[in-house]
MMTF fields as JSON, N, C-alpha, C and O atoms, coordinates in Angstrom:
{
  "mmtfVersion": "1.0.0",
  "mmtfProducer": "UNKNOWN",
  "numBonds": 439,
  "numAtoms": 440,
  "numGroups": 110,
  "numChains": 1,
  "numModels": 1,
  "chainsPerModel": [1],
  "groupsPerChain": [110],
  "chainIdList": ["A"],
  "bondAtomList": [4, 2, 8, 6, 12, 10, 16, 14, 20, 18, 24, 22, 28, 26, 32, 30, 36, 34, 40, 38, 44, 42, 48, 46, 52, 50, 56, 54, 60, 58, 64, 62, 68, 66, 72, 70, 76, 74, 80, 78, 84, 82, 88, 86, 92, 90, 96, 94, 100, 98, 104, 102, 108, 106, 112, 110, 116, 114, 120, 118, 124, 122, 128, 126, 132, 130, 136, 134, 140, 138, 144, 142, 148, 146, 152, 150, 156, 154, 160, 158, 164, 162, 168, 166, 172, 170, 176, 174, 180, 178, 184, 182, 188, 186, 192, 190, 196, 194, 200, 198, 204, 202, 208, 206, 212, 210, 216, 214, 220, 218, 224, 222, 228, 226, 232, 230, 236, 234, 240, 238, 244, 242, 248, 246, 252, 250, 256, 254, 260, 258, 264, 262, 268, 266, 272, 270, 276, 274, 280, 278, 284, 282, 288, 286, 292, 290, 296, 294, 300, 298, 304, 302, 308, 306, 312, 310, 316, 314, 320, 318, 324, 322, 328, 326, 332, 330, 336, 334, 340, 338, 344, 342, 348, 346, 352, 350, 356, 354, 360, 358, 364, 362, 368, 366, 372, 370, 376, 374, 380, 378, 384, 382, 388, 386, 392, 390, 396, 394, 400, 398, 404, 402, 408, 406, 412, 410, 416, 414, 420, 418, 424, 422, 428, 426, 432, 430, 436, 434],
  "bondOrderList": [1, 1, 1, 1, 1, 1, 1, 1, 1, 1, 1, 1, 1, 1, 1, 1, 1, 1, 1, 1, 1, 1, 1, 1, 1, 1, 1, 1, 1, 1, 1, 1, 1, 1, 1, 1, 1, 1, 1, 1, 1, 1, 1, 1, 1, 1, 1, 1, 1, 1, 1, 1, 1, 1, 1, 1, 1, 1, 1, 1, 1, 1, 1, 1, 1, 1, 1, 1, 1, 1, 1, 1, 1, 1, 1, 1, 1, 1, 1, 1, 1, 1, 1, 1, 1, 1, 1, 1, 1, 1, 1, 1, 1, 1, 1, 1, 1, 1, 1, 1, 1, 1, 1, 1, 1, 1, 1, 1, 1],
  "groupList": [{"groupName": "MET", "atomNameList": ["N", "CA", "C", "O"], "elementList": ["N", "C", "C", "O"], "formalChargeList": [0, 0, 0, 0], "bondAtomList": [1, 0, 2, 1, 3, 2], "bondOrderList": [1, 1, 2], "singleLetterCode": "M", "chemCompType": "L-PEPTIDE LINKING"}, {"groupName": "THR", "atomNameList": ["N", "CA", "C", "O"], "elementList": ["N", "C", "C", "O"], "formalChargeList": [0, 0, 0, 0], "bondAtomList": [1, 0, 2, 1, 3, 2], "bondOrderList": [1, 1, 2], "singleLetterCode": "T", "chemCompType": "L-PEPTIDE LINKING"}, {"groupName": "GLN", "atomNameList": ["N", "CA", "C", "O"], "elementList": ["N", "C", "C", "O"], "formalChargeList": [0, 0, 0, 0], "bondAtomList": [1, 0, 2, 1, 3, 2], "bondOrderList": [1, 1, 2], "singleLetterCode": "Q", "chemCompType": "L-PEPTIDE LINKING"}, {"groupName": "ILE", "atomNameList": ["N", "CA", "C", "O"], "elementList": ["N", "C", "C", "O"], "formalChargeList": [0, 0, 0, 0], "bondAtomList": [1, 0, 2, 1, 3, 2], "bondOrderList": [1, 1, 2], "singleLetterCode": "I", "chemCompType": "L-PEPTIDE LINKING"}, {"groupName": "ARG", "atomNameList": ["N", "CA", "C", "O"], "elementList": ["N", "C", "C", "O"], "formalChargeList": [0, 0, 0, 0], "bondAtomList": [1, 0, 2, 1, 3, 2], "bondOrderList": [1, 1, 2], "singleLetterCode": "R", "chemCompType": "L-PEPTIDE LINKING"}, {"groupName": "HIS", "atomNameList": ["N", "CA", "C", "O"], "elementList": ["N", "C", "C", "O"], "formalChargeList": [0, 0, 0, 0], "bondAtomList": [1, 0, 2, 1, 3, 2], "bondOrderList": [1, 1, 2], "singleLetterCode": "H", "chemCompType": "L-PEPTIDE LINKING"}, {"groupName": "ALA", "atomNameList": ["N", "CA", "C", "O"], "elementList": ["N", "C", "C", "O"], "formalChargeList": [0, 0, 0, 0], "bondAtomList": [1, 0, 2, 1, 3, 2], "bondOrderList": [1, 1, 2], "singleLetterCode": "A", "chemCompType": "L-PEPTIDE LINKING"}, {"groupName": "LYS", "atomNameList": ["N", "CA", "C", "O"], "elementList": ["N", "C", "C", "O"], "formalChargeList": [0, 0, 0, 0], "bondAtomList": [1, 0, 2, 1, 3, 2], "bondOrderList": [1, 1, 2], "singleLetterCode": "K", "chemCompType": "L-PEPTIDE LINKING"}, {"groupName": "PHE", "atomNameList": ["N", "CA", "C", "O"], "elementList": ["N", "C", "C", "O"], "formalChargeList": [0, 0, 0, 0], "bondAtomList": [1, 0, 2, 1, 3, 2], "bondOrderList": [1, 1, 2], "singleLetterCode": "F", "chemCompType": "L-PEPTIDE LINKING"}, {"groupName": "GLY", "atomNameList": ["N", "CA", "C", "O"], "elementList": ["N", "C", "C", "O"], "formalChargeList": [0, 0, 0, 0], "bondAtomList": [1, 0, 2, 1, 3, 2], "bondOrderList": [1, 1, 2], "singleLetterCode": "G", "chemCompType": "PEPTIDE LINKING"}, {"groupName": "VAL", "atomNameList": ["N", "CA", "C", "O"], "elementList": ["N", "C", "C", "O"], "formalChargeList": [0, 0, 0, 0], "bondAtomList": [1, 0, 2, 1, 3, 2], "bondOrderList": [1, 1, 2], "singleLetterCode": "V", "chemCompType": "L-PEPTIDE LINKING"}, {"groupName": "SER", "atomNameList": ["N", "CA", "C", "O"], "elementList": ["N", "C", "C", "O"], "formalChargeList": [0, 0, 0, 0], "bondAtomList": [1, 0, 2, 1, 3, 2], "bondOrderList": [1, 1, 2], "singleLetterCode": "S", "chemCompType": "L-PEPTIDE LINKING"}, {"groupName": "ASP", "atomNameList": ["N", "CA", "C", "O"], "elementList": ["N", "C", "C", "O"], "formalChargeList": [0, 0, 0, 0], "bondAtomList": [1, 0, 2, 1, 3, 2], "bondOrderList": [1, 1, 2], "singleLetterCode": "D", "chemCompType": "L-PEPTIDE LINKING"}, {"groupName": "PRO", "atomNameList": ["N", "CA", "C", "O"], "elementList": ["N", "C", "C", "O"], "formalChargeList": [0, 0, 0, 0], "bondAtomList": [1, 0, 2, 1, 3, 2], "bondOrderList": [1, 1, 2], "singleLetterCode": "P", "chemCompType": "L-PEPTIDE LINKING"}, {"groupName": "GLU", "atomNameList": ["N", "CA", "C", "O"], "elementList": ["N", "C", "C", "O"], "formalChargeList": [0, 0, 0, 0], "bondAtomList": [1, 0, 2, 1, 3, 2], "bondOrderList": [1, 1, 2], "singleLetterCode": "E", "chemCompType": "L-PEPTIDE LINKING"}, {"groupName": "ASN", "atomNameList": ["N", "CA", "C", "O"], "elementList": ["N", "C", "C", "O"], "formalChargeList": [0, 0, 0, 0], "bondAtomList": [1, 0, 2, 1, 3, 2], "bondOrderList": [1, 1, 2], "singleLetterCode": "N", "chemCompType": "L-PEPTIDE LINKING"}, {"groupName": "TRP", "atomNameList": ["N", "CA", "C", "O"], "elementList": ["N", "C", "C", "O"], "formalChargeList": [0, 0, 0, 0], "bondAtomList": [1, 0, 2, 1, 3, 2], "bondOrderList": [1, 1, 2], "singleLetterCode": "W", "chemCompType": "L-PEPTIDE LINKING"}, {"groupName": "TYR", "atomNameList": ["N", "CA", "C", "O"], "elementList": ["N", "C", "C", "O"], "formalChargeList": [0, 0, 0, 0], "bondAtomList": [1, 0, 2, 1, 3, 2], "bondOrderList": [1, 1, 2], "singleLetterCode": "Y", "chemCompType": "L-PEPTIDE LINKING"}, {"groupName": "LEU", "atomNameList": ["N", "CA", "C", "O"], "elementList": ["N", "C", "C", "O"], "formalChargeList": [0, 0, 0, 0], "bondAtomList": [1, 0, 2, 1, 3, 2], "bondOrderList": [1, 1, 2], "singleLetterCode": "L", "chemCompType": "L-PEPTIDE LINKING"}],
  "groupTypeList": [0, 1, 2, 3, 4, 5, 6, 7, 8, 2, 3, 9, 2, 10, 10, 11, 5, 4, 3, 8, 6, 8, 4, 9, 3, 3, 8, 12, 10, 12, 13, 14, 8, 15, 15, 1, 14, 14, 16, 17, 2, 11, 3, 13, 14, 14, 10, 4, 13, 4, 4, 12, 2, 13, 8, 17, 5, 18, 8, 6, 14, 15, 6, 12, 11, 14, 17, 10, 6, 17, 10, 11, 14, 2, 15, 18, 10, 13, 12, 1, 1, 9, 10, 13, 18, 4, 5, 13, 2, 3, 7, 15, 10, 8, 14, 7, 18, 14, 15, 9, 10, 17, 4, 10, 7, 4, 13, 5, 3, 15],
  "groupIdList": [1, 2, 3, 4, 5, 6, 7, 8, 9, 10, 11, 12, 13, 14, 15, 16, 17, 18, 19, 20, 21, 22, 23, 24, 25, 26, 27, 28, 29, 30, 31, 32, 33, 34, 35, 36, 37, 38, 39, 40, 41, 42, 43, 44, 45, 46, 47, 48, 49, 50, 51, 52, 53, 54, 55, 56, 57, 58, 59, 60, 61, 62, 63, 64, 65, 66, 67, 68, 69, 70, 71, 72, 73, 74, 75, 76, 77, 78, 79, 80, 81, 82, 83, 84, 85, 86, 87, 88, 89, 90, 91, 92, 93, 94, 95, 96, 97, 98, 99, 100, 101, 102, 103, 104, 105, 106, 107, 108, 109, 110],
  "secStructList": [7, 7, 7, 7, 7, 7, 7, 1, 1, 7, 6, 6, 5, 3, 3, 3, 3, 1, 1, 1, 1, 7, 3, 3, 3, 3, 3, 3, 3, 3, 1, 1, 7, 7, 1, 7, 2, 2, 2, 2, 2, 6, 1, 7, 4, 4, 4, 7, 7, 7, 1, 1, 1, 7, 3, 3, 3, 3, 3, 3, 3, 7, 1, 1, 7, 3, 3, 3, 3, 3, 3, 3, 4, 4, 4, 3, 3, 3, 7, 7, 1, 7, 7, 7, 7, 7, 7, 6, 6, 2, 2, 2, 2, 3, 3, 3, 3, 3, 6, 6, 3, 3, 3, 3, 7, 7, 7, 7, 7, 7],
  "xCoordList": [-13.775, -13.074, -12.97, -12.603, -13.292, -13.244, -11.821, -11.139, -11.389, -10.06, -10.126, -11.022, -9.179, -9.121, -8.395, -7.278, -9.03, -8.432, -7.9, -8.537, -6.749, -6.16, -6.204, -5.903, -6.577, -6.646, -5.251, -4.289, -5.158, -3.897, -3.523, -2.344, -4.54, -4.338, -4.766, -5.507, -4.297, -4.577, -5.337, -5.324, -5.988, -6.673, -5.639, -4.582, -5.96, -5.05, -4.227, -3.593, -4.229, -3.424, -4.125, -5.348, -3.326, -3.84, -3.76, -2.72, -4.885, -4.98, -5.62, -6.263, -5.432, -6.069, -6.888, -6.572, -7.947, -8.743, -7.975, -7.374, -8.007, -7.273, -7.818, -7.065, -9.118, -9.752, -10.204, -9.948, -10.871, -11.449, -10.506, -9.706, -10.611, -9.69, -10.097, -10.565, -9.917, -10.087, -9.142, -8.657, -8.892, -8.032, -8.692, -9.637, -8.202, -8.809, -7.994, -6.958, -8.498, -7.871, -8.822, -10.014, -8.294, -9.112, -9.447, -8.557, -10.765, -11.16, -11.86, -12.139, -12.15, -12.735, -12.565, -12.405, -12.605, -12.431, -13.465, -13.664, -14.114, -14.982, -14.219, -13.686, -14.145, -13.393, -13.938, -13.209, -15.22, -15.834, -16.991, -17.333, -17.598, -18.671, -19.723, -20.206, -20.083, -21.07, -21.864, -21.948, -22.443, -23.281, -24.584, -24.783, -25.464, -26.764, -26.673, -25.775, -27.599, -27.682, -27.956, -27.441, -28.765, -29.067, -27.778, -27.567, -26.926, -25.65, -24.81, -24.257, -24.717, -23.904, -24.41, -23.624, -25.717, -26.3, -26.204, -26.318, -25.996, -25.886, -24.55, -24.394, -23.592, -22.294, -22.443, -22.954, -22.014, -22.131, -21.462, -20.354, -22.14, -21.684, -20.257, -19.517, -19.867, -18.527, -17.409, -16.253, -17.721, -16.693, -17.041, -16.361, -18.088, -18.53, -17.481, -17.083, -17.037, -16.006, -16.581, -17.784, -15.701, -16.095, -16.5, -15.989, -17.406, -17.849, -16.881, -16.838, -16.103, -15.274, -13.879, -12.878, -13.819, -12.542, -12.799, -13.949, -11.765, -11.976, -12.541, -12.199, -13.415, -13.961, -13.608, -13.66, -13.252, -12.72, -13.642, -14.177, -13.814, -14.542, -13.497, -12.526, -13.696, -12.717, -13.335, -14.483, -12.556, -12.831, -12.176, -10.954, -13.003, -12.492, -12.651, -13.458, -11.851, -11.963, -11.476, -10.604, -12.083, -11.601, -11.345, -11.327, -11.152, -10.841, -11.973, -11.734, -13.21, -14.373, -15.005, -15.61, -14.886, -15.639, -15.012, -14.086, -15.549, -15.162, -16.405, -17.517, -16.22, -17.34, -16.82, -15.614, -17.726, -17.352, -17.559, -18.598, -16.556, -16.619, -16.472, -15.896, -17.001, -16.907, -16.296, -16.929, -15.062, -14.307, -13.713, -13.211, -13.772, -13.187, -11.665, -11.09, -11.034, -9.573, -8.978, -7.963, -9.613, -9.067, -9.002, -8.278, -9.744, -9.775, -8.937, -9.027, -8.129, -7.292, -5.812, -5.385, -5.044, -3.586, -3.065, -3.741, -1.868, -1.315, -1.112, -0.683, -1.423, -1.17, 0.212, 0.464, 1.092, 2.479, 2.828, 4.003, 1.807, 2.078, 2.608, 3.373, 2.201, 2.596, 1.816, 2.086, 0.857, 0.053, -1.054, -1.813, -1.152, -2.213, -3.6, -3.791, -4.553, -5.934, -6.64, -6.238, -7.686, -8.401, -9.769, -10.454, -10.177, -11.508, -11.731, -10.89, -12.856, -13.067, -13.218, -12.992, -13.585, -13.776, -12.463, -12.441, -11.389, -10.118, -9.666, -9.24, -9.752, -9.253, -10.011, -9.498, -11.217, -11.99, -11.493, -11.74, -10.801, -10.417, -8.903, -8.4, -8.189, -6.762, -5.892, -6.338, -4.625, -3.587, -2.743, -3.118, -1.632, -0.824, -0.376, -0.273, -0.12, 0.348, 1.842, 2.631, 2.223, 3.634, 3.871, 3.234, 4.767, 5.118, 3.903, 3.808, 2.977, 1.809, 0.694, -0.272, 0.808, -0.218, -0.573, 0.308, -1.877, -2.341, -2.477, -2.844, -2.186, -2.352, -3.75, -4.241, -4.402, -5.702, -5.501, -4.59, -6.36, -6.277, -6.576, -7.446, -5.857, -6.15, -7.287, -7.327, -8.215, -9.317, -8.795, -7.883, -9.395, -9.037, -9.946, -11.17, -9.346, -10.133, -10.12, -9.06, -11.312, -11.405, -11.225, -11.274],
  "yCoordList": [-34.232, -33.322, -31.953, -31.863, -30.899, -29.548, -29.01, -29.13, -28.422, -27.828, -26.442, -25.653, -26.156, -24.838, -23.896, -24.179, -22.778, -21.783, -20.639, -20.21, -20.161, -19.018, -17.829, -17.957, -16.682, -15.475, -15.076, -15.109, -14.706, -14.302, -12.87, -12.522, -12.053, -10.648, -10.4, -11.193, -9.298, -9.008, -7.695, -6.838, -7.554, -6.311, -5.195, -5.336, -4.082, -2.952, -2.925, -1.916, -4.023, -4.083, -3.345, -3.395, -2.659, -1.952, -2.911, -3.513, -3.035, -3.953, -3.244, -2.205, -3.824, -3.343, -4.476, -5.651, -4.11, -5.121, -5.571, -4.763, -6.856, -7.463, -7.038, -6.964, -6.758, -6.445, -4.983, -4.296, -4.525, -3.181, -2.161, -2.504, -0.916, 0.137, 0.734, 1.871, -0.04, 0.523, -0.158, -1.263, 0.526, 0.003, 0.293, 1.079, -0.336, -0.111, -0.716, -1.345, -0.504, -1.036, -2.049, -1.783, -3.192, -4.263, -3.927, -3.655, -3.947, -3.714, -4.906, -4.891, -5.938, -7.164, -8.275, -8.022, -9.52, -10.688, -11.744, -12.035, -12.308, -13.475, -14.677, -14.601, -15.798, -16.965, -17.547, -18.193, -17.315, -17.693, -16.744, -15.948, -16.818, -15.904, -15.804, -16.82, -14.568, -14.346, -13.086, -12.17, -13.052, -11.932, -12.54, -13.75, -11.728, -12.239, -13.0, -12.77, -13.884, -14.62, -13.65, -13.826, -12.634, -11.622, -10.909, -10.69, -10.552, -9.903, -10.835, -10.414, -12.103, -13.08, -13.268, -13.289, -13.404, -13.633, -12.4, -12.52, -11.217, -9.992, -9.917, -9.107, -10.756, -10.792, -11.629, -12.748, -11.115, -11.915, -13.284, -13.382, -14.319, -15.694, -15.946, -16.697, -15.327, -15.582, -15.008, -15.401, -14.102, -13.554, -13.768, -13.242, -14.533, -14.777, -15.608, -16.675, -15.126, -15.86, -17.075, -17.162, -17.997, -19.143, -18.638, -17.62, -19.343, -18.975, -19.45, -18.876, -20.492, -21.158, -20.547, -21.263, -19.241, -18.535, -17.332, -16.929, -16.761, -15.545, -14.409, -14.248, -13.627, -12.404, -11.263, -11.41, -10.136, -9.005, -7.795, -7.475, -7.131, -5.868, -4.76, -4.733, -3.853, -2.806, -1.416, -1.194, -0.487, 0.928, 1.187, 1.287, 1.294, 1.32, 2.691, 3.515, 2.905, 4.147, 3.935, 3.113, 4.719, 4.784, 6.26, 7.077, 6.607, 7.996, 8.953, 10.14, 8.443, 9.314, 9.302, 10.298, 8.2, 8.119, 7.165, 6.415, 7.221, 6.315, 5.517, 6.044, 4.265, 3.387, 2.18, 2.045, 1.302, 0.042, -1.056, -1.114, -1.932, -3.017, -4.363, -4.451, -5.401, -6.786, -7.574, -7.741, -8.069, -8.622, -9.979, -10.178, -10.908, -12.237, -12.154, -11.272, -13.086, -13.118, -13.236, -12.606, -14.051, -14.273, -12.989, -12.933, -11.955, -10.713, -9.592, -8.445, -9.91, -8.89, -9.173, -10.325, -8.104, -8.173, -7.105, -6.101, -7.303, -6.266, -4.965, -4.989, -3.842, -2.539, -2.092, -1.95, -1.874, -1.544, -0.088, 0.277, 0.745, 2.135, 2.955, 3.9, 2.592, 3.376, 4.67, 5.457, 4.902, 6.124, 5.962, 4.994, 6.9, 6.801, 6.872, 7.492, 6.232, 6.261, 7.479, 7.98, 7.955, 9.149, 8.844, 9.763, 7.587, 7.215, 7.823, 7.656, 8.53, 9.239, 8.344, 8.813, 7.095, 6.21, 5.626, 5.091, 5.718, 5.129, 5.688, 4.932, 7.005, 7.635, 7.187, 7.334, 6.646, 6.155, 4.803, 4.44, 4.057, 2.681, 2.475, 1.668, 3.212, 2.952, 4.158, 5.304, 3.855, 4.868, 4.867, 4.254, 5.534, 5.798, 4.551, 3.452, 4.772, 3.737, 3.521, 4.465, 2.254, 1.888, 0.608, -0.409, 0.639, -0.544, -1.199, -2.426, -0.39, -0.915, -1.419, -2.002, -1.201, -1.676, -0.55, 0.114, -0.343, 0.595, -0.154, -1.329, 0.513, -0.091, 0.201, 1.321, -0.813, -0.625, 0.241, 0.006, 1.243, 2.122, 1.32, 0.449, 1.623, 1.012, 1.786, 3.011, 1.105, 1.821, 2.673, 2.277, 3.84, 4.719, 4.427, 4.429, 4.175, 3.89, 5.129, 5.672, 5.571, 6.767, 6.425, 7.31],
  "zCoordList": [5.901, 6.772, 6.093, 4.921, 6.829, 6.298, 6.36, 7.378, 5.264, 5.228, 5.871, 5.571, 6.749, 7.377, 6.435, 6.004, 6.117, 5.236, 6.078, 7.04, 5.714, 6.393, 5.446, 4.259, 5.973, 5.162, 4.689, 5.456, 3.439, 2.824, 3.23, 3.306, 3.486, 3.832, 5.274, 5.855, 5.844, 7.249, 7.419, 6.536, 8.547, 8.871, 8.92, 9.536, 8.26, 8.179, 6.91, 6.601, 6.169, 4.945, 3.808, 3.676, 2.994, 1.82, 0.631, 0.364, -0.075, -1.209, -2.4, -2.252, -3.573, -4.796, -5.39, -5.205, -6.108, -6.796, -8.032, -8.741, -8.269, -9.384, -10.748, -11.719, -10.828, -12.109, -12.187, -13.175, -11.145, -11.163, -10.521, -9.651, -10.956, -10.529, -9.191, -9.127, -8.116, -6.784, -5.824, -6.069, -4.728, -3.669, -2.346, -2.279, -1.286, 0.014, 1.132, 0.917, 2.336, 3.537, 4.168, 4.32, 4.529, 5.108, 6.549, 7.355, 6.879, 8.263, 8.895, 10.094, 8.111, 8.66, 7.632, 6.438, 8.127, 7.256, 7.633, 8.812, 6.632, 6.812, 6.27, 5.163, 7.015, 6.54, 5.239, 4.488, 4.979, 3.706, 3.464, 4.338, 2.287, 1.913, 3.002, 3.5, 3.378, 4.428, 4.113, 4.931, 2.923, 2.504, 2.001, 2.114, 1.452, 1.022, -0.301, -1.111, -0.49, -1.758, -2.907, -4.011, -2.645, -3.663, -4.112, -5.304, -3.144, -3.474, -4.342, -5.358, -3.939, -4.659, -6.094, -7.04, -6.241, -7.571, -8.467, -9.687, -7.883, -8.687, -9.433, -10.346, -9.046, -9.723, -10.995, -10.934, -12.131, -13.367, -13.194, -12.666, -13.637, -13.409, -13.886, -13.252, -14.993, -15.538, -14.659, -14.815, -13.757, -12.86, -11.382, -10.501, -11.116, -9.742, -8.988, -9.456, -7.833, -7.08, -6.347, -6.101, -6.009, -5.182, -3.795, -3.33, -3.147, -1.792, -0.714, 0.375, -1.004, 0.013, 0.122, 0.091, 0.246, 0.391, 1.288, 1.462, 1.851, 2.653, 1.807, 0.635, 2.435, 1.847, 2.784, 4.005, 2.21, 2.967, 2.88, 1.819, 4.02, 4.091, 3.97, 4.726, 3.025, 2.765, 2.889, 2.502, 3.433, 3.224, 1.87, 1.767, 0.84, -0.536, -1.166, -0.735, -2.203, -2.955, -4.386, -4.668, -5.269, -6.639, -6.94, -6.019, -8.171, -8.518, -8.154, -7.93, -8.093, -7.903, -6.52, -6.123, -5.766, -4.514, -3.508, -3.817, -2.296, -1.22, -0.829, -0.858, -0.468, -0.153, 0.612, 0.818, 1.035, 1.672, 0.637, -0.02, 0.497, -0.487, 0.221, 1.305, -0.408, 0.075, -1.066, -2.109, -0.885, -2.004, -1.653, -0.547, -2.599, -2.418, -2.46, -3.098, -1.77, -1.745, -3.144, -3.444, -4.011, -5.352, -6.172, -7.166, -5.775, -6.549, -5.936, -6.373, -4.935, -4.308, -4.507, -4.583, -4.587, -4.625, -3.671, -3.448, -3.1, -2.223, -3.009, -4.162, -2.38, -2.992, -2.543, -1.347, -3.482, -3.143, -3.456, -3.478, -3.698, -4.062, -2.882, -3.077, -1.649, -0.483, -0.341, 0.566, -1.219, -1.179, -0.124, -0.176, 0.834, 1.843, 1.212, 0.165, 1.861, 1.394, 1.985, 3.035, 1.318, 1.763, 2.376, 2.826, 2.405, 2.896, 4.283, 5.166, 4.492, 5.757, 6.99, 8.105, 6.83, 7.988, 8.522, 9.63, 7.769, 8.183, 9.52, 10.393, 9.695, 10.924, 12.173, 13.282, 12.019, 13.162, 13.658, 14.809, 12.81, 13.119, 13.168, 13.949, 12.327, 12.149, 12.451, 12.422, 12.742, 12.894, 11.631, 10.632, 11.668, 10.476, 9.711, 10.257, 8.448, 7.535, 7.717, 7.666, 7.931, 8.036, 7.259, 7.536, 6.301, 5.505, 4.854, 4.809, 4.35, 3.648, 4.534, 4.04, 5.855, 6.789, 7.757, 8.304, 7.962, 8.973, 10.294, 10.309, 11.389, 12.719, 13.234, 13.1, 13.829, 14.449, 15.687, 16.48, 15.843, 17.014, 18.276, 18.282, 19.321, 20.614, 21.246, 21.135, 21.907, 22.55, 23.712, 24.437, 23.863, 24.967, 26.146, 26.012, 27.302, 28.497, 29.378, 29.69, 29.775, 30.632, 32.076, 32.93]
}
């Protein structure tokens, strides 16, 4: 019997990487690893995450740049700084930050 896993974090939540110095906002969640084998094998074996956990798509940023990241649940922690993110794609998907969570924009119907 397969165990159902529930994501620990939610879309719109601001998180930080547990090891590396970057943070981001979650814009999508995969219930388990769903990227290429090449991507997975590129991670050094000693820090390679398990495949059977949620993986999060982030609008991520560090001190130098903004990018999209794909991160395992085991490597994320809630970001409690309250500092807004500067990633340019955030405004296309989310509204203002409230209590550490951005709200997904509602679609405008013409």
